[in-house]
Coordinates of C-alpha atoms in Angstrom, one line a residue:
M12 CA 0.0 0.0 -0.2
K13 CA 1.3 3.3 -0.8
E14 CA 1.6 6.0 1.9
I15 CA -1.3 8.3 2.0
K16 CA -0.5 12.0 2.7
T17 CA -2.5 14.0 0.8
K18 CA -6.3 14.7 -0.1
E19 CA -5.3 13.6 -3.7
D20 CA -3.5 10.5 -2.6
V21 CA -7.2 9.5 -0.8
F22 CA -8.9 10.3 -3.9
K23 CA -6.3 8.2 -6.2
A24 CA -6.6 5.6 -3.9
I25 CA -10.2 5.4 -3.9
C26 CA -10.2 5.4 -7.7
N27 CA -7.5 2.5 -8.1
A28 CA -9.7 0.2 -5.8
S29 CA -12.8 1.0 -7.6
R30 CA -11.0 0.4 -11.0
L31 CA -9.4 -2.9 -9.5
G32 CA -12.8 -3.9 -8.4
N33 CA -11.7 -3.7 -4.8
L34 CA -13.8 -0.7 -3.4
G35 CA -16.3 -1.2 -0.4
F36 CA -18.5 1.5 1.2
F37 CA -19.2 1.0 5.1
V38 CA -22.2 3.2 5.6
G39 CA -23.8 4.3 9.1
S40 CA -26.8 6.7 10.0
G41 CA -24.9 9.9 9.4
F42 CA -25.1 9.2 5.6
T43 CA -28.8 9.0 5.5
K44 CA -29.0 12.2 7.7
A45 CA -26.7 14.1 5.1
I46 CA -29.1 12.5 2.3
L47 CA -32.2 13.5 4.0
E48 CA -31.0 17.0 5.0
N49 CA -33.8 19.6 4.1
N50 CA -35.8 16.7 2.9
T51 CA -39.5 17.8 2.7
Y52 CA -41.5 14.7 3.5
Y53 CA -38.8 12.6 5.7
E54 CA -36.7 12.5 8.5
A55 CA -33.3 10.5 9.6
Y56 CA -33.0 9.1 13.1
T57 CA -30.3 8.3 15.3
W58 CA -30.7 5.2 17.4
A59 CA -31.5 7.3 20.6
E60 CA -34.1 9.3 18.6
L61 CA -35.9 5.8 17.5
L62 CA -35.9 4.6 21.2
K63 CA -37.4 7.6 22.1
I64 CA -40.4 7.5 19.3
C65 CA -40.8 3.6 20.0
C66 CA -41.5 5.0 24.1
E67 CA -43.7 7.5 22.6
E68 CA -45.8 4.9 20.5
M69 CA -45.6 2.3 23.2
K70 CA -46.6 4.8 25.7
I71 CA -43.5 3.8 27.9
N72 CA -42.2 6.4 30.2
E73 CA -39.1 8.0 28.7
N74 CA -37.1 8.2 32.0
I75 CA -36.3 4.6 30.6
L76 CA -34.0 6.3 28.3
K77 CA -32.1 8.0 31.1
N78 CA -30.7 4.8 31.9
K79 CA -27.0 4.4 31.5
N80 CA -27.1 1.1 29.8
S81 CA -26.5 0.5 26.2
Y82 CA -29.1 1.2 23.3
P83 CA -29.6 -2.5 22.9
E84 CA -30.4 -3.2 26.7
I85 CA -32.7 -0.4 26.7
A86 CA -34.4 -1.4 23.9
T87 CA -34.8 -5.0 25.8
K88 CA -36.2 -2.9 28.9
I89 CA -38.7 -1.1 26.8
C90 CA -40.2 -4.5 25.3
K91 CA -40.2 -6.1 28.8
E92 CA -42.2 -3.2 30.0
Y93 CA -44.3 -3.0 27.2
S94 CA -45.0 -6.7 27.3
I95 CA -45.9 -6.4 31.3
E96 CA -48.5 -3.3 30.6
N97 CA -50.0 -4.7 28.0
N98 CA -50.1 -8.5 29.0
I99 CA -48.5 -9.8 26.0
T100 CA -45.3 -12.1 25.4
Y101 CA -41.7 -10.3 25.1
Q102 CA -41.7 -11.5 21.7
E103 CA -44.8 -9.7 20.7
A104 CA -43.5 -6.6 22.3
V105 CA -40.4 -6.8 20.2
R106 CA -42.3 -7.4 17.1
K107 CA -44.1 -4.3 17.9
M108 CA -41.2 -1.8 18.5
K109 CA -39.2 -3.6 15.1
C110 CA -42.5 -2.6 13.0
I111 CA -42.2 0.9 14.5
I112 CA -38.7 1.4 13.5
S113 CA -39.4 -0.2 10.2
E114 CA -42.0 2.6 9.6
K115 CA -39.7 5.3 10.6
T116 CA -37.0 4.0 8.6
N117 CA -38.8 3.6 5.4
V118 CA -37.7 7.0 3.7
Y119 CA -36.9 7.9 0.4
P120 CA -34.4 10.8 -1.0
E121 CA -35.8 13.8 -2.8
E122 CA -34.9 13.4 -6.5
S123 CA -32.4 16.0 -7.0
V124 CA -30.2 14.7 -4.3
K125 CA -30.8 11.0 -5.7
E126 CA -29.6 12.1 -9.0
D127 CA -26.5 13.6 -7.4
Y128 CA -25.5 10.6 -5.4
E129 CA -26.4 8.0 -8.3
K130 CA -23.9 9.7 -10.5
Y131 CA -21.2 9.5 -8.0
F132 CA -21.8 6.0 -7.2
R133 CA -22.0 5.3 -11.0
N134 CA -18.9 6.8 -11.7
I135 CA -16.9 5.2 -9.0
P136 CA -18.6 2.1 -8.8
A137 CA -18.1 -0.4 -5.7
S138 CA -17.7 -3.8 -5.1
W139 CA -19.6 -3.7 -2.2
I140 CA -21.8 -1.8 0.5
T141 CA -22.0 -2.8 4.1
T142 CA -24.6 -0.7 6.0
T143 CA -25.7 -0.7 9.9
N144 CA -28.8 1.4 8.4
Y145 CA -32.3 -0.1 8.4
D146 CA -33.2 2.4 5.7
T147 CA -33.3 1.4 2.0
V148 CA -31.7 4.8 0.6
L149 CA -29.0 3.0 -1.2
E150 CA -31.3 1.0 -3.0
N151 CA -33.2 4.0 -4.2
I152 CA -30.1 5.9 -5.5
L153 CA -28.9 2.9 -7.0
G154 CA -32.1 1.6 -8.4
G155 CA -31.6 -2.0 -10.6
D156 CA -27.8 -2.0 -10.3
C157 CA -27.8 -3.4 -6.5
I158 CA -29.0 -6.4 -4.9
S159 CA -30.6 -5.7 -1.1
I160 CA -29.5 -8.3 1.5
S161 CA -31.0 -9.2 5.0
P162 CA -28.6 -10.5 7.6
D163 CA -30.0 -14.0 7.4
G164 CA -28.7 -14.0 3.9
C165 CA -25.1 -14.7 2.2
F166 CA -23.1 -12.0 0.9
T167 CA -24.0 -12.5 -3.0
K168 CA -22.0 -11.3 -5.6
I169 CA -23.6 -11.0 -9.3
S170 CA -22.1 -9.6 -12.6
N171 CA -22.8 -5.6 -12.7
M172 CA -25.0 -5.9 -9.4
I173 CA -23.5 -4.0 -6.3
P174 CA -24.3 -6.0 -3.2
I175 CA -26.2 -3.9 -0.1
Y176 CA -25.5 -5.9 3.1
H177 CA -27.6 -4.6 5.7
I178 CA -26.1 -6.1 9.1
H179 CA -28.4 -4.7 11.5
G180 CA -31.7 -5.5 9.4
V181 CA -33.4 -3.8 6.8
C182 CA -37.0 -1.5 7.2
N183 CA -38.7 -3.5 4.8
I184 CA -38.4 -6.9 6.8
P185 CA -39.2 -5.9 10.2
D186 CA -38.0 -9.2 11.8
S187 CA -34.6 -8.8 10.5
I188 CA -34.1 -5.7 12.5
V189 CA -31.5 -5.9 15.2
I190 CA -32.2 -3.8 18.2
T191 CA -32.4 -5.5 21.4
N192 CA -29.9 -6.8 23.6
E193 CA -30.9 -10.3 22.5
D194 CA -30.3 -9.6 18.8
Y195 CA -27.2 -8.6 19.4
A196 CA -26.2 -11.4 21.5
Y197 CA -26.9 -13.8 18.5
M198 CA -25.1 -11.8 16.2
F199 CA -21.9 -12.5 18.5
R200 CA -21.9 -16.3 18.4
P201 CA -18.8 -17.7 17.2
N202 CA -20.5 -19.2 14.1
D203 CA -22.6 -16.1 13.4
Y204 CA -22.1 -15.2 9.2
R205 CA -21.8 -11.5 9.6
Q206 CA -19.0 -11.7 12.1
A207 CA -17.0 -14.2 10.1
R208 CA -17.7 -12.1 6.8
L209 CA -16.8 -8.4 8.1
P210 CA -13.0 -8.6 8.6
F211 CA -12.5 -10.4 5.3
L212 CA -14.6 -7.9 3.4
M213 CA -12.4 -4.9 5.1
K214 CA -9.1 -7.0 4.7
E215 CA -9.3 -7.1 1.0
S216 CA -10.9 -3.9 -0.1
L217 CA -10.4 -0.3 0.4
V218 CA -13.1 0.6 2.5
I219 CA -14.9 4.1 2.9
M220 CA -16.7 4.6 6.2
I221 CA -19.3 7.1 5.6
G222 CA -21.5 8.4 8.7
Y223 CA -20.1 6.1 11.1
A224 CA -17.9 6.7 14.2
L225 CA -16.7 3.0 15.2
G226 CA -19.2 2.9 18.0
D227 CA -20.7 -0.5 16.7
L228 CA -19.1 -3.3 18.4
N229 CA -19.7 -5.5 15.4
V230 CA -17.6 -3.2 13.2
I231 CA -14.9 -2.4 16.2
T232 CA -14.5 -6.3 16.3
A233 CA -14.4 -6.7 12.4
V234 CA -11.7 -4.0 12.1
D235 CA -9.5 -5.4 14.9
W236 CA -9.9 -8.7 13.1
A237 CA -9.1 -7.0 10.0
N238 CA -5.6 -5.5 11.4
N239 CA -4.6 -7.8 14.0
V240 CA -6.0 -10.9 13.4
Y241 CA -5.7 -11.6 9.6
T242 CA -2.3 -9.8 9.1
N243 CA -1.7 -11.6 5.7
T244 CA -0.4 -8.9 3.2
S245 CA -0.4 -8.7 -0.6
G246 CA 2.2 -5.9 -1.3
E247 CA 1.0 -3.1 -3.5
Y248 CA -2.5 -4.2 -3.4
D249 CA -2.9 -3.5 0.5
F250 CA -6.0 -1.4 0.8
P251 CA -6.7 1.0 3.7
I252 CA -10.0 1.8 5.7
V253 CA -10.5 5.6 5.1
Q254 CA -13.3 6.9 7.7
L255 CA -14.9 10.3 6.6
L256 CA -14.8 12.1 9.9
Y257 CA -17.7 14.8 10.3
T258 CA -15.8 18.0 11.7
D259 CA -16.8 21.8 11.2
N260 CA -13.4 22.7 10.7
P261 CA -11.8 19.8 8.8
K262 CA -8.1 19.3 8.1
Q263 CA -6.9 20.0 4.5
D264 CA -4.6 16.5 4.5
P265 CA -5.8 13.1 5.9
Y266 CA -4.1 11.4 9.1
V267 CA -3.5 7.8 10.0
E268 CA -4.9 6.9 13.6
Q269 CA -2.9 4.2 15.5
N270 CA -5.3 1.5 14.7
G271 CA -4.4 2.0 11.1
I272 CA -7.5 4.0 9.9
V273 CA -7.0 6.7 7.5
I274 CA -9.3 9.5 8.8
F275 CA -10.4 12.3 6.2
E276 CA -12.4 15.3 8.0
V277 CA -15.0 16.5 6.2
S278 CA -17.6 18.9 6.9
D279 CA -20.3 18.1 4.3
I280 CA -20.6 14.4 2.6
S281 CA -21.8 15.8 -0.7
K282 CA -19.0 18.1 -1.2
F283 CA -16.9 15.1 -0.8
F284 CA -18.6 13.1 -3.2
L285 CA -18.1 16.1 -5.6
E286 CA -14.5 16.5 -5.1
L287 CA -14.2 12.9 -5.7
Y288 CA -16.2 12.7 -8.9
E289 CA -14.1 15.7 -10.6
F290 CA -10.9 13.8 -9.6
S291 CA -12.3 10.6 -10.9
K292 CA -12.6 12.7 -14.6
D293 CA -9.3 13.3 -14.5
Y294 CA -8.0 10.1 -13.2
N295 CA -9.9 8.4 -15.9
V296 CA -8.7 10.4 -18.6
E297 CA -5.0 9.6 -17.0
Y298 CA -6.2 6.0 -17.1
E299 CA -7.0 6.0 -20.4
N300 CA -4.1 7.4 -21.5
Y301 CA -2.0 4.8 -19.7
I302 CA -4.0 2.1 -21.6
S303 CA -3.4 3.6 -24.9
L304 CA 0.4 3.2 -24.2
V305 CA -0.1 -0.5 -23.0
N306 CA -1.7 -0.9 -26.4
S307 CA 0.7 0.7 -28.3
N308 CA 3.5 -1.5 -26.5
V309 CA 1.5 -4.7 -27.2
M310 CA 1.1 -3.8 -30.7
Y311 CA 5.3 -3.2 -30.8
F312 CA 5.8 -6.5 -29.6
N313 CA 3.3 -8.1 -31.9
Q314 CA 6.0 -7.2 -34.5
Y315 CA 8.4 -10.1 -33.4
Q316 CA 8.4 -11.4 -37.0
D317 CA 10.0 -8.1 -38.3
E318 CA 13.4 -8.6 -38.8
N319 CA 14.3 -4.7 -38.5
V320 CA 11.8 -4.1 -35.3
I321 CA 14.0 -6.9 -33.7
N322 CA 17.2 -5.9 -34.7
N323 CA 16.8 -2.2 -33.9
F324 CA 15.5 -3.5 -30.3
I325 CA 18.8 -5.4 -29.7
G326 CA 21.1 -2.8 -31.2
N327 CA 19.0 -0.4 -28.6
V328 CA 18.4 2.2 -31.6
D329 CA 17.3 5.2 -30.2
G330 CA 17.2 3.6 -26.9
V331 CA 14.2 1.3 -27.9
R332 CA 15.5 -1.2 -25.7
D333 CA 15.8 0.8 -22.6
N334 CA 12.2 2.2 -23.2
K335 CA 10.6 -0.9 -23.6
I336 CA 12.2 -2.8 -20.7
N337 CA 11.6 0.3 -18.5
F338 CA 7.7 0.1 -19.5
I339 CA 7.8 -3.7 -18.5
A340 CA 9.8 -2.9 -15.3
E341 CA 6.9 -0.6 -14.2
L342 CA 3.8 -2.2 -15.4
P343 CA 1.5 -2.8 -12.5
Q344 CA 0.6 -6.6 -11.9
E345 CA -2.9 -6.2 -13.2
F346 CA -1.7 -5.5 -16.5
G347 CA 0.5 -8.9 -16.4
Y348 CA -1.2 -10.3 -20.0
V349 CA 1.3 -7.9 -21.5
Y350 CA 4.2 -10.7 -20.5
N351 CA 2.4 -13.0 -22.6
Y352 CA 3.5 -10.6 -25.8
F353 CA 7.0 -9.3 -24.3
F354 CA 7.6 -13.4 -24.0
T355 CA 7.2 -14.0 -27.5
F356 CA 9.0 -11.0 -28.8
I357 CA 12.0 -11.3 -26.6
H358 CA 12.1 -15.2 -27.5
S359 CA 12.3 -14.0 -31.2
A360 CA 15.1 -11.7 -30.1
M361 CA 17.0 -14.8 -28.7
L362 CA 16.5 -16.7 -31.7
A363 CA 17.9 -14.0 -33.7
L364 CA 20.9 -13.3 -31.8
D365 CA 21.6 -17.2 -32.0
E366 CA 21.3 -16.8 -35.8
M367 CA 24.2 -13.8 -35.7
A368 CA 26.4 -16.6 -33.7
K369 CA 26.2 -19.0 -36.3
P370 CA 29.1 -17.4 -38.4
N371 CA 32.6 -18.3 -37.6
G372 CA 33.9 -15.7 -35.1
A373 CA 30.9 -14.2 -34.5
F374 CA 31.2 -13.8 -30.9
Y375 CA 29.8 -10.6 -30.5
A376 CA 26.4 -11.9 -30.5
Y377 CA 26.9 -13.7 -27.4
D378 CA 28.0 -10.5 -26.1
W379 CA 25.0 -9.0 -26.9
K380 CA 22.4 -11.8 -26.0
L381 CA 24.4 -11.6 -22.5
E382 CA 23.3 -8.0 -22.6
L383 CA 19.6 -8.3 -23.1
I384 CA 19.2 -11.0 -20.4
I385 CA 21.2 -8.9 -17.9
D386 CA 19.3 -5.8 -18.8
I387 CA 16.1 -7.8 -18.3
L388 CA 16.9 -9.2 -15.0
K389 CA 18.5 -6.2 -13.3
N390 CA 15.7 -3.9 -14.0
V391 CA 12.4 -6.0 -14.1
P392 CA 11.0 -7.0 -10.8
I393 CA 11.2 -10.6 -10.4
K394 CA 8.2 -11.0 -8.1
N395 CA 6.5 -9.7 -11.5
M396 CA 7.5 -12.1 -13.8
P397 CA 5.5 -15.0 -14.7
N398 CA 7.6 -18.5 -14.1
S399 CA 7.3 -19.2 -17.8
F400 CA 9.2 -15.7 -18.6
F401 CA 11.8 -15.9 -15.9
G402 CA 12.6 -19.8 -17.1
M403 CA 13.2 -18.7 -20.8
L404 CA 15.6 -16.1 -19.7
A405 CA 17.3 -18.7 -17.1
N406 CA 17.8 -21.4 -20.0
S407 CA 18.8 -18.5 -22.5
L408 CA 21.6 -17.5 -20.1
N409 CA 22.6 -21.3 -19.6
D410 CA 22.7 -21.3 -23.5
V411 CA 25.1 -18.3 -23.7
A412 CA 26.9 -19.1 -20.5
A413 CA 29.2 -22.0 -22.6
F414 CA 30.8 -18.9 -24.5
I415 CA 31.1 -16.6 -21.7
G416 CA 34.8 -16.4 -20.7
Y417 CA 38.5 -16.0 -21.9
R418 CA 39.5 -19.4 -23.2
I419 CA 39.6 -20.1 -27.2
G420 CA 36.2 -20.6 -28.6
E421 CA 34.6 -18.1 -25.8
S422 CA 33.6 -14.3 -26.0
F423 CA 36.0 -12.2 -24.4
A424 CA 33.6 -9.6 -24.4
A425 CA 30.7 -11.7 -22.7
G426 CA 33.4 -12.4 -20.6
Q427 CA 34.3 -9.0 -19.9
R428 CA 30.4 -7.9 -19.4
W429 CA 29.7 -11.1 -17.0
D430 CA 32.7 -9.7 -14.9
N431 CA 31.4 -6.2 -14.6
E432 CA 27.7 -7.1 -14.4
K433 CA 27.4 -10.0 -12.2
S434 CA 27.4 -8.0 -8.9
N435 CA 24.6 -5.6 -10.4
L436 CA 22.3 -8.6 -10.1
S437 CA 20.2 -8.7 -7.0
E438 CA 20.5 -11.5 -4.5
E439 CA 16.8 -12.1 -5.1
V440 CA 17.6 -12.9 -8.7
I441 CA 20.7 -14.7 -8.0
D442 CA 18.6 -17.1 -5.6
A443 CA 16.1 -17.6 -8.3
L444 CA 18.5 -18.4 -11.0
W445 CA 20.3 -21.1 -8.4
L446 CA 17.0 -22.6 -7.6
F447 CA 16.1 -22.9 -11.3
A448 CA 19.5 -24.5 -12.0
K449 CA 19.4 -26.9 -9.4
S450 CA 15.8 -28.2 -10.1
S451 CA 17.5 -29.3 -13.5
R452 CA 20.1 -32.0 -14.7
H453 CA 20.8 -30.2 -17.7
L454 CA 21.8 -26.6 -16.7
Y455 CA 25.4 -27.3 -16.1
N456 CA 26.5 -23.7 -18.0
L457 CA 24.4 -21.9 -15.8
K458 CA 25.7 -23.6 -12.3
S459 CA 28.9 -23.1 -13.8
L460 CA 28.3 -19.5 -14.4
L461 CA 26.5 -18.8 -11.0
K462 CA 29.7 -20.5 -9.1
N463 CA 31.8 -17.5 -10.1
I464 CA 29.4 -15.2 -8.1

């Protein structure tokens, strides 16, 4: 993961994750409040406000809200008191509360706001959305491009559909709503699907937390597991958790908290999305330009049968070899398919050099072949090379190794090049060559060459 120091770093990381299919949103009640701000018909409620409404509609003394218990514990107390006062079962009282909550959270954004956020989400598509909200505001924004998942459902991934996973339930299924202490106790059973799934989602994606202040025990646990239990890494494809933190006077640049979460302060969620949207347009232009560069290099490598192209590459005419090797060296792993074309091109160059070496006394060709192999091994990260490509280089080095030296029948220039360049090969490359040589019975020349390092 690249270090994130500026707002532009945050935006670029988000755009990269979206492009790679590794962007996820974790949405809390603050998001719905921002969406419904100044809404004519609907209002968004906090958990405390919902419990107050429940007390009013269930005719329970609101002094119960002053209790220092957690919200789930207060919800349980309200239901117990309601069941006693109305001579019904506790389960019926819970059902009553969940129906009230279902009704109050069945809200809709205004059309103009919906259109803005639909544009934002479509331009920077997420692979998944997890929410602690009961409402279906996100479903209203995304329309038919999403699938809503209740807590008892599996995390379904369908092509071109964004799964919205309601871990605390969804308003159109009252029984799914998680509100009482018992509901939470059920969630924390060791085999609960949600509890097992959340850490993996967070570990494998760049997660943007919106309207959420890390107060929910489910999410705190998932973040802890993602950071401290599942400690596997994937190098440049490690992604951070980015929390949008509401404040009246936001700092310009992000900062990293002790738990590794990147904090990005915002005073207006719509402004954040608008700025991200504008940034993504420039990012997409830059990305399309890079795609054009990739395609132009693929077209170049497809000229492997053109003798002039191959000879110019071998001779590094106008720096063409340096340019192509540097391109491959900096190629992100998601473009690994380009190696298929590069493999064929380099193999053709090796065959051309073998032909050049056939005339009597053409020892220069061995030097040129060694130069090409060393250029690639020095500059291209070995971890990015497909095994087949590295194997072709190792076999080519074995072939030319028989002609590297200062005896009759050997290329003095190649011997001089090897003496000058072998120390520039990384330890990782040397180890990989040794492993390749030792795994085969026929690479005697390569083994002999490596003994001199």
